[in-house]
Amino acid sequence: MSITKVTDAGLDRSRIVTPLIINGDMSVAQRGTSFSSQSGSAYHLDRFKTLASSLGTFTISQSTTVPTGQGFAKSFKLDCTTADASPSASDTLQFVQYIEGQNLQSLKKGTSSAEAVTVSFWVRSNKTGTYTLELYDNDNTRQISKTYTISSADTWEKKTVNFAGDTSGALGNDNGLSFAVQWWLGAGSNSTSGTLSETWTSVTTANRVSSSQVNIADNTDNEWYITGIQMEIGTFDTDTIPSFPFESFESNLKKCQRYYQLARIWWGGDATNGEEYRAGTQLSTDMRATPSVTYTHLDSANFSTSATSQSATSYNLAIRVAAATSASARYYVFGAVADSEL
């Protein structure tokens, strides 16, 4: 039997590292797969938030329109349903993922060894033109922006955008919001009237977005799709960027559940009228922090349809519910939405 030694040069080292972007293939959608009349800021597909300030109304969905032959099954779709062709100065529209500082220590930000990063993604729109992609350091109020161009209407295009490392402003090594990757889809003059900040600098609002930025909200025919988002340490082009770090659905879901997850709590047994009965559940995975929790009555026999929170931690939930009558073999079932997003 012969033994072959594999050198570092023979390893695709980027595939060993945990992906910096979560749910970049848009496969997890715990909140639902279609959201109509969206005009404010909200999460839709897991880990990605749409930030809208008075710039159009949209239907947002998990789409099966994907680039052919790339291994993706889902994409994020934004469909303009109410247009705003003349944004006010303060209007903005962004698609963003927020990232914990402790997940980005490998960037060595704020040191002389700060790493360059490359953001790659597949994008499609009927609206061709210039778009802005921004990295935003929330800990130090710093940012850098670059542009990319959609050249052909209704055609999937792979974009690879390079960003220099930042030797100023270390990221907090904790579970707080340190970093944002932001795709701009429209902006008023407050954000576009300056000179685009293509190097890391303290935030000047007027320099965050290209003066040539497309307004995806200017016509109800407009749609914008994205999938295959990855962020890699190093400088790459479209040919040299490592392959997309596909994960099992289970692994991807568990990462998303650190920030948002659904649970059920039930109790069964003999009940006495007016007495409260406690039940709890362990969460599927530890959450980023103690979540805010919303409880919804699903089913019960001779119990109140309202639950009182007994306790909530990053790893379990407990409620108490009052019996409505005295009887044997009674029960209740409540659904829980636990939210610990950044």
Short mmCIF file of C-alpha atoms in Angstrom, two decimals:
data_model
loop_
_atom_site.label_atom_id
_atom_site.label_comp_id
_atom_site.label_asym_id
_atom_site.label_seq_id
_atom_site.Cartn_x
_atom_site.Cartn_y
_atom_site.Cartn_z
CA MET A 1 0.00 0.00 0.00
CA SER A 2 1.32 3.42 -0.95
CA ILE A 3 0.66 6.62 0.96
CA THR A 4 0.38 9.95 -0.82
CA LYS A 5 1.15 13.10 1.12
CA VAL A 6 -1.21 15.96 0.31
CA THR A 7 0.42 19.38 0.59
CA ASP A 8 -1.31 22.63 1.43
CA ALA A 9 -1.23 23.54 -2.24
CA GLY A 10 -3.47 20.55 -2.97
CA LEU A 11 -6.18 21.62 -0.54
CA ASP A 12 -9.09 23.92 -1.27
CA ARG A 13 -8.61 25.59 2.10
CA SER A 14 -11.60 27.93 1.74
CA ARG A 15 -13.95 24.94 1.91
CA ILE A 16 -12.63 24.03 5.36
CA VAL A 17 -13.64 27.41 6.76
CA THR A 18 -17.21 28.02 7.95
CA PRO A 19 -19.00 30.23 5.39
CA LEU A 20 -19.13 33.88 6.44
CA ILE A 21 -22.54 34.33 4.80
CA ILE A 22 -25.41 32.21 6.12
CA ASN A 23 -28.15 30.91 3.78
CA GLY A 24 -26.45 32.33 0.72
CA ASP A 25 -28.31 29.82 -1.46
CA MET A 26 -31.67 31.13 -0.15
CA SER A 27 -32.85 27.62 0.72
CA VAL A 28 -34.15 28.34 4.26
CA ALA A 29 -37.38 30.32 4.60
CA GLN A 30 -38.83 29.72 8.08
CA ARG A 31 -41.04 32.82 7.99
CA GLY A 32 -42.72 31.86 4.72
CA THR A 33 -42.09 31.89 0.99
CA SER A 34 -44.10 34.92 -0.20
CA PHE A 35 -44.76 38.34 1.33
CA SER A 36 -46.97 40.89 -0.41
CA SER A 37 -47.32 44.65 0.11
CA GLN A 38 -43.85 45.07 1.63
CA SER A 39 -42.85 48.72 2.02
CA GLY A 40 -40.88 48.78 5.27
CA SER A 41 -37.95 46.93 6.83
CA ALA A 42 -38.32 43.22 7.63
CA TYR A 43 -36.71 39.80 7.42
CA HIS A 44 -38.12 37.45 4.80
CA LEU A 45 -35.85 34.59 3.74
CA ASP A 46 -33.67 33.60 6.66
CA ARG A 47 -30.77 35.88 7.64
CA PHE A 48 -31.52 38.48 4.97
CA LYS A 49 -33.38 41.69 5.70
CA THR A 50 -34.91 44.19 3.30
CA LEU A 51 -34.47 47.77 4.47
CA ALA A 52 -36.99 50.08 2.82
CA SER A 53 -37.60 53.70 3.67
CA SER A 54 -40.40 55.27 1.61
CA LEU A 55 -39.18 53.81 -1.67
CA GLY A 56 -41.79 51.62 -3.40
CA THR A 57 -43.88 48.61 -2.42
CA PHE A 58 -42.91 45.04 -3.23
CA THR A 59 -43.81 41.39 -3.22
CA ILE A 60 -40.85 39.46 -1.82
CA SER A 61 -40.59 35.71 -2.32
CA GLN A 62 -38.45 32.61 -2.40
CA SER A 63 -38.23 31.86 -6.11
CA THR A 64 -37.32 28.76 -8.09
CA THR A 65 -35.85 30.93 -10.86
CA VAL A 66 -32.14 30.15 -10.60
CA PRO A 67 -29.00 30.16 -12.76
CA THR A 68 -28.90 26.99 -14.84
CA GLY A 69 -26.42 24.28 -13.95
CA GLN A 70 -24.97 25.94 -10.85
CA GLY A 71 -26.55 23.72 -8.19
CA PHE A 72 -28.95 26.30 -6.77
CA ALA A 73 -32.63 25.50 -6.22
CA LYS A 74 -33.86 28.79 -4.74
CA SER A 75 -33.34 32.51 -5.07
CA PHE A 76 -34.55 35.70 -3.41
CA LYS A 77 -36.96 37.69 -5.58
CA LEU A 78 -38.06 41.30 -5.14
CA ASP A 79 -40.96 42.37 -7.40
CA CYS A 80 -42.00 46.04 -7.50
CA THR A 81 -45.79 46.41 -7.17
CA THR A 82 -46.06 50.15 -6.43
CA ALA A 83 -43.51 52.37 -8.15
CA ASP A 84 -41.67 55.45 -6.91
CA ALA A 85 -39.78 56.95 -9.81
CA SER A 86 -38.79 60.13 -7.95
CA PRO A 87 -37.22 59.23 -4.61
CA SER A 88 -37.10 61.84 -1.90
CA ALA A 89 -33.65 62.78 -0.65
CA SER A 90 -33.81 60.45 2.36
CA ASP A 91 -35.38 57.43 0.61
CA THR A 92 -33.42 54.17 0.66
CA LEU A 93 -33.83 50.54 -0.39
CA GLN A 94 -31.32 47.85 0.62
CA PHE A 95 -30.94 44.09 0.89
CA VAL A 96 -28.65 43.17 3.77
CA GLN A 97 -27.13 40.45 5.93
CA TYR A 98 -25.89 41.40 9.41
CA ILE A 99 -22.96 39.44 10.88
CA GLU A 100 -21.71 38.92 14.43
CA GLY A 101 -18.25 40.27 15.20
CA GLN A 102 -17.04 36.96 16.63
CA ASN A 103 -17.65 35.33 13.25
CA LEU A 104 -15.36 37.78 11.46
CA GLN A 105 -12.19 37.77 13.55
CA SER A 106 -10.42 36.05 10.63
CA LEU A 107 -10.68 39.35 8.73
CA LYS A 108 -8.11 40.77 11.20
CA LYS A 109 -9.85 44.10 10.78
CA GLY A 110 -8.18 46.98 12.55
CA THR A 111 -4.71 45.45 12.34
CA SER A 112 -1.79 45.86 9.94
CA SER A 113 -2.58 42.34 8.69
CA ALA A 114 -6.19 43.13 7.72
CA GLU A 115 -7.47 40.76 5.05
CA ALA A 116 -9.06 41.69 1.75
CA VAL A 117 -12.43 40.06 1.08
CA THR A 118 -14.34 39.15 -2.04
CA VAL A 119 -18.13 39.01 -2.26
CA SER A 120 -19.52 36.86 -5.06
CA PHE A 121 -23.14 36.28 -6.07
CA TRP A 122 -25.50 35.50 -8.94
CA VAL A 123 -27.93 38.31 -9.80
CA ARG A 124 -30.68 38.89 -12.36
CA SER A 125 -32.97 41.79 -13.21
CA ASN A 126 -34.84 43.35 -16.10
CA LYS A 127 -33.35 46.65 -14.87
CA THR A 128 -29.84 46.91 -16.27
CA GLY A 129 -27.30 49.43 -15.03
CA THR A 130 -25.11 50.29 -12.06
CA TYR A 131 -25.74 48.95 -8.56
CA THR A 132 -23.84 49.53 -5.30
CA LEU A 133 -22.55 46.89 -2.88
CA GLU A 134 -21.42 48.14 0.53
CA LEU A 135 -19.56 46.68 3.51
CA TYR A 136 -20.49 48.52 6.70
CA ASP A 137 -18.58 48.32 9.99
CA ASN A 138 -21.20 48.97 12.66
CA ASP A 139 -18.71 48.87 15.54
CA ASN A 140 -16.60 51.74 14.20
CA THR A 141 -19.02 53.52 11.83
CA ARG A 142 -16.83 52.85 8.80
CA GLN A 143 -17.73 51.68 5.32
CA ILE A 144 -16.53 50.89 1.82
CA SER A 145 -18.64 50.70 -1.36
CA LYS A 146 -18.09 49.25 -4.82
CA THR A 147 -20.29 49.09 -7.89
CA TYR A 148 -21.29 46.21 -10.11
CA THR A 149 -23.22 46.30 -13.38
CA ILE A 150 -26.14 44.21 -14.60
CA SER A 151 -25.42 44.17 -18.30
CA SER A 152 -28.14 41.98 -19.83
CA ALA A 153 -31.82 42.13 -18.93
CA ASP A 154 -33.46 39.01 -17.47
CA THR A 155 -30.18 37.10 -17.54
CA TRP A 156 -28.34 35.52 -14.61
CA GLU A 157 -24.89 37.08 -14.22
CA LYS A 158 -22.19 36.14 -11.73
CA LYS A 159 -20.61 39.11 -9.99
CA THR A 160 -17.37 39.15 -8.02
CA VAL A 161 -16.61 42.30 -6.03
CA ASN A 162 -13.28 42.93 -4.27
CA PHE A 163 -12.79 44.94 -1.08
CA ALA A 164 -9.49 45.89 0.54
CA GLY A 165 -8.77 45.03 4.14
CA ASP A 166 -9.29 47.75 6.74
CA THR A 167 -6.37 48.46 9.06
CA SER A 168 -8.52 50.75 11.23
CA GLY A 169 -11.29 49.76 13.61
CA ALA A 170 -11.27 46.26 15.11
CA LEU A 171 -14.54 44.34 15.22
CA GLY A 172 -15.92 43.31 18.59
CA ASN A 173 -15.24 39.66 19.39
CA ASP A 174 -18.79 39.03 20.59
CA ASN A 175 -22.32 38.18 19.49
CA GLY A 176 -23.28 41.75 18.61
CA LEU A 177 -23.96 43.33 15.23
CA SER A 178 -20.53 44.26 13.91
CA PHE A 179 -20.78 44.06 10.14
CA ALA A 180 -23.27 44.39 7.30
CA VAL A 181 -23.09 43.32 3.65
CA GLN A 182 -25.55 45.58 1.83
CA TRP A 183 -26.86 45.54 -1.74
CA TRP A 184 -28.34 48.94 -2.58
CA LEU A 185 -31.41 48.85 -4.82
CA GLY A 186 -32.30 52.54 -4.73
CA ALA A 187 -31.49 55.72 -2.83
CA GLY A 188 -32.28 59.40 -2.72
CA SER A 189 -29.78 62.23 -3.04
CA ASN A 190 -28.77 62.14 0.63
CA SER A 191 -26.87 58.91 -0.12
CA THR A 192 -25.82 59.53 -3.75
CA SER A 193 -24.74 63.16 -3.99
CA GLY A 194 -21.11 62.74 -2.98
CA THR A 195 -18.13 60.76 -4.28
CA LEU A 196 -18.42 57.00 -3.79
CA SER A 197 -16.19 55.76 -0.93
CA GLU A 198 -14.25 52.96 -2.64
CA THR A 199 -11.73 52.74 0.19
CA TRP A 200 -12.43 52.19 3.87
CA THR A 201 -13.34 55.45 5.60
CA SER A 202 -15.53 56.94 8.30
CA VAL A 203 -19.13 57.09 7.13
CA THR A 204 -20.23 60.08 5.11
CA THR A 205 -23.82 59.43 4.06
CA ALA A 206 -23.52 61.23 0.71
CA ASN A 207 -20.62 58.94 -0.31
CA ARG A 208 -22.24 55.56 0.37
CA VAL A 209 -24.06 55.00 -2.93
CA SER A 210 -23.06 55.58 -6.55
CA SER A 211 -24.61 58.62 -8.24
CA SER A 212 -25.43 56.21 -11.09
CA GLN A 213 -27.32 53.82 -8.79
CA VAL A 214 -30.32 52.10 -10.39
CA ASN A 215 -33.73 52.65 -8.76
CA ILE A 216 -35.39 49.24 -8.80
CA ALA A 217 -38.59 50.92 -7.54
CA ASP A 218 -39.08 53.17 -10.55
CA ASN A 219 -41.43 50.83 -12.45
CA THR A 220 -43.83 48.01 -11.55
CA ASP A 221 -42.22 45.88 -14.26
CA ASN A 222 -39.00 45.71 -12.24
CA GLU A 223 -37.77 42.51 -10.57
CA TRP A 224 -34.48 41.67 -8.85
CA TYR A 225 -33.21 38.19 -8.04
CA ILE A 226 -30.14 37.04 -6.13
CA THR A 227 -28.64 33.73 -4.99
CA GLY A 228 -25.29 32.04 -4.47
CA ILE A 229 -23.95 34.71 -2.12
CA GLN A 230 -20.54 33.98 -0.62
CA MET A 231 -17.88 36.10 1.06
CA GLU A 232 -14.30 34.83 0.89
CA ILE A 233 -11.11 36.05 2.50
CA GLY A 234 -8.71 37.09 -0.25
CA THR A 235 -8.90 38.70 -3.67
CA PHE A 236 -10.48 36.67 -6.45
CA ASP A 237 -12.12 37.14 -9.82
CA THR A 238 -15.03 35.23 -11.30
CA ASP A 239 -12.73 32.46 -12.53
CA THR A 240 -10.66 32.01 -9.37
CA ILE A 241 -13.32 32.45 -6.64
CA PRO A 242 -13.71 29.17 -4.72
CA SER A 243 -16.81 27.17 -5.53
CA PHE A 244 -19.94 28.01 -3.57
CA PRO A 245 -19.83 26.32 -0.12
CA PHE A 246 -22.97 24.21 -0.39
CA GLU A 247 -24.18 22.71 2.90
CA SER A 248 -26.87 20.20 3.79
CA PHE A 249 -30.28 21.76 4.42
CA GLU A 250 -30.08 20.57 8.03
CA SER A 251 -26.76 22.32 8.62
CA ASN A 252 -27.96 25.55 6.98
CA LEU A 253 -31.23 25.49 8.94
CA LYS A 254 -29.42 25.06 12.25
CA LYS A 255 -27.27 28.12 11.56
CA CYS A 256 -30.39 30.14 10.74
CA GLN A 257 -32.09 28.93 13.93
CA ARG A 258 -29.42 30.65 15.98
CA TYR A 259 -31.26 33.85 15.01
CA TYR A 260 -34.86 32.76 14.45
CA GLN A 261 -36.74 29.54 15.11
CA LEU A 262 -40.18 28.03 15.54
CA ALA A 263 -41.17 25.73 18.40
CA ARG A 264 -44.19 24.04 19.97
CA ILE A 265 -45.06 23.69 23.64
CA TRP A 266 -47.72 21.29 24.91
CA TRP A 267 -49.10 20.03 28.20
CA GLY A 268 -51.54 17.19 28.99
CA GLY A 269 -53.13 15.76 32.15
CA ASP A 270 -55.82 16.31 34.75
CA ALA A 271 -56.66 19.98 35.34
CA THR A 272 -58.34 22.03 38.08
CA ASN A 273 -60.32 25.10 37.09
CA GLY A 274 -58.32 28.31 37.46
CA GLU A 275 -55.00 26.61 38.16
CA GLU A 276 -52.06 27.40 35.90
CA TYR A 277 -50.06 24.55 34.36
CA ARG A 278 -46.48 24.98 33.24
CA ALA A 279 -44.81 23.42 30.20
CA GLY A 280 -41.59 24.07 28.34
CA THR A 281 -39.43 23.02 25.44
CA GLN A 282 -35.76 22.97 24.58
CA LEU A 283 -34.92 25.00 21.50
CA SER A 284 -33.48 23.25 18.44
CA THR A 285 -30.18 25.03 18.87
CA ASP A 286 -28.82 27.68 21.22
CA MET A 287 -29.79 31.12 20.01
CA ARG A 288 -27.51 34.14 19.64
CA ALA A 289 -29.03 35.77 22.73
CA THR A 290 -32.19 35.53 24.81
CA PRO A 291 -34.92 35.80 22.19
CA SER A 292 -38.07 37.84 22.09
CA VAL A 293 -40.91 35.31 21.92
CA THR A 294 -44.44 35.40 20.55
CA TYR A 295 -46.85 32.62 21.54
CA THR A 296 -49.85 31.55 19.46
CA HIS A 297 -52.65 29.24 20.61
CA LEU A 298 -52.87 26.18 18.35
CA ASP A 299 -55.19 23.80 20.16
CA SER A 300 -56.54 23.03 23.64
CA ALA A 301 -59.25 21.26 25.61
CA ASN A 302 -60.72 23.30 28.50
CA PHE A 303 -57.74 25.66 28.73
CA SER A 304 -57.32 29.37 28.16
CA THR A 305 -56.24 30.42 24.68
CA SER A 306 -53.70 32.83 26.20
CA ALA A 307 -50.27 31.83 27.51
CA THR A 308 -48.11 33.64 30.04
CA SER A 309 -44.36 33.46 29.55
CA GLN A 310 -42.74 31.65 32.47
CA SER A 311 -39.17 31.97 31.22
CA ALA A 312 -37.13 32.37 28.05
CA THR A 313 -33.43 31.74 27.63
CA SER A 314 -31.17 31.24 24.65
CA TYR A 315 -31.79 27.49 24.87
CA ASN A 316 -35.32 26.89 26.24
CA LEU A 317 -38.81 28.37 26.65
CA ALA A 318 -41.52 27.84 29.27
CA ILE A 319 -45.11 29.03 29.58
CA ARG A 320 -48.02 28.64 31.96
CA VAL A 321 -51.67 28.43 30.96
CA ALA A 322 -54.80 28.48 33.13
CA ALA A 323 -57.35 25.70 33.04
CA ALA A 324 -60.90 26.80 32.16
CA THR A 325 -62.63 23.91 33.91
CA SER A 326 -61.84 20.97 36.18
CA ALA A 327 -61.55 17.80 34.14
CA SER A 328 -59.32 14.85 33.37
CA ALA A 329 -57.31 14.30 30.21
CA ARG A 330 -57.08 17.99 29.32
CA TYR A 331 -54.35 19.58 27.16
CA TYR A 332 -53.02 22.67 25.43
CA VAL A 333 -50.68 23.31 22.47
CA PHE A 334 -49.01 26.64 21.71
CA GLY A 335 -46.69 27.65 18.93
CA ALA A 336 -43.69 29.86 19.68
CA VAL A 337 -41.71 32.22 17.46
CA ALA A 338 -38.31 32.97 18.99
CA ASP A 339 -36.42 35.90 17.46
CA SER A 340 -32.81 36.77 18.24
CA GLU A 341 -31.86 38.55 15.02
CA LEU A 342 -29.15 41.17 15.02
#
